[in-house]
Coordinates of C-alpha atoms in Angstrom, one line a residue:
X1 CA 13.5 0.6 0.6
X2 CA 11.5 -2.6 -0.3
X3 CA 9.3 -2.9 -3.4
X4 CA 5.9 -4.2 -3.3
X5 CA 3.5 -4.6 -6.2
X6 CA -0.1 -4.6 -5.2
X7 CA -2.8 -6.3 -8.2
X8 CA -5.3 -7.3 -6.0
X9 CA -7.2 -5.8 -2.9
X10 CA -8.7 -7.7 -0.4
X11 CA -10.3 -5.7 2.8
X12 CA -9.6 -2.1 2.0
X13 CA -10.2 -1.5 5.7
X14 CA -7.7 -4.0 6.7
X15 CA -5.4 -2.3 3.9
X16 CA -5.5 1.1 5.7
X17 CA -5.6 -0.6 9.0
X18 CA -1.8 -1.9 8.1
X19 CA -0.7 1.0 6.7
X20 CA -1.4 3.0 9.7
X21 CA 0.0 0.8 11.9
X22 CA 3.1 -0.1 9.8
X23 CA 6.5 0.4 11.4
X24 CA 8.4 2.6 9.4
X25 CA 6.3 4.7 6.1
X26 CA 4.6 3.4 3.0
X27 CA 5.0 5.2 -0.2
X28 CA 2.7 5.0 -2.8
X29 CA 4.3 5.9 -5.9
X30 CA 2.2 8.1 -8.4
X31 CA 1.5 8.1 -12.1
X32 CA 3.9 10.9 -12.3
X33 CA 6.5 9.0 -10.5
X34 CA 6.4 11.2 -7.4
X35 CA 5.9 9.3 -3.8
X36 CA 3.4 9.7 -1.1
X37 CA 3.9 9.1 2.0
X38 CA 0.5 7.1 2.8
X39 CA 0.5 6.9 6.4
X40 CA 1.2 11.0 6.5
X41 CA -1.8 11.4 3.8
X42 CA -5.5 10.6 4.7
X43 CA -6.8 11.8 1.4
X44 CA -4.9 9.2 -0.4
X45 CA -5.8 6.3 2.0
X46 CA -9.6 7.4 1.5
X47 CA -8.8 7.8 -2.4
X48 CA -8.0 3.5 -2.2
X49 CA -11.9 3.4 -1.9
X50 CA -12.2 4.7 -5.2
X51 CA -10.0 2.4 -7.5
X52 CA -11.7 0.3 -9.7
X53 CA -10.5 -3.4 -9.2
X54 CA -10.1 -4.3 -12.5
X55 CA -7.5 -1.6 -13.3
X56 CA -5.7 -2.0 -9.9
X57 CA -1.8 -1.6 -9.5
X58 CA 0.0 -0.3 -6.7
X59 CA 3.7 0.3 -6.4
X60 CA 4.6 0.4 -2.3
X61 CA 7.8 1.3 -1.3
X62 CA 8.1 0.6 2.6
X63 CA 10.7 1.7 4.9
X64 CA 11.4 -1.4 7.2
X65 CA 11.7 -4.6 6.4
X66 CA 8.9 -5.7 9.1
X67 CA 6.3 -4.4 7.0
X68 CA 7.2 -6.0 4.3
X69 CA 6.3 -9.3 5.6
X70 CA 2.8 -8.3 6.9
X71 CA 2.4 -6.6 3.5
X72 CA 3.1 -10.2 1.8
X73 CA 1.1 -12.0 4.5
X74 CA -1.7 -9.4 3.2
X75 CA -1.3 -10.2 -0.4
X76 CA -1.7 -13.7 0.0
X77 CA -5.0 -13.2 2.0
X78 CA -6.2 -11.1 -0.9
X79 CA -5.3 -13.6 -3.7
X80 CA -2.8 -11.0 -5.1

């Protein structure tokens, strides 16, 4: 699995938009170090909406390496 660290978000619509789309699955791991799967979950996309951006880290784990590069090309949009 690959390791992303997400600080910033840009378009959260384009966020979910990739996620969905993604090749393989995105974990999101949880404060309790537990992963969910984000692109089986709904709740947990819709729960993005919620974060506050000055207290924003997510941990991705992704599955194939593909996503990995739109998840980078992402990041740089967002000014992560």
């Amino acid at each position: 699995m690959y390791r992303i660290n997400i600080r910033k978000m840009g378009n959260i619509e384009t966020f979910i938009n990739m996620v969905k789309n993604s090749r393989g699955n995105i974990y999101l791991e949880l404060p309790n170090q537990m992963l969910c799967d984000l692109k089986q979950n709904e709740e947990a996309l819709q729960m993005l909406y919620m974060i506050n951006p000055k207290e924003f880290w997510l941990e991705l784990f992704l599955t194939d390496q593909q996503d990995s590069y739109d998840f980078m090309r992402y990041m740089v949009g967002a000014g992560a």
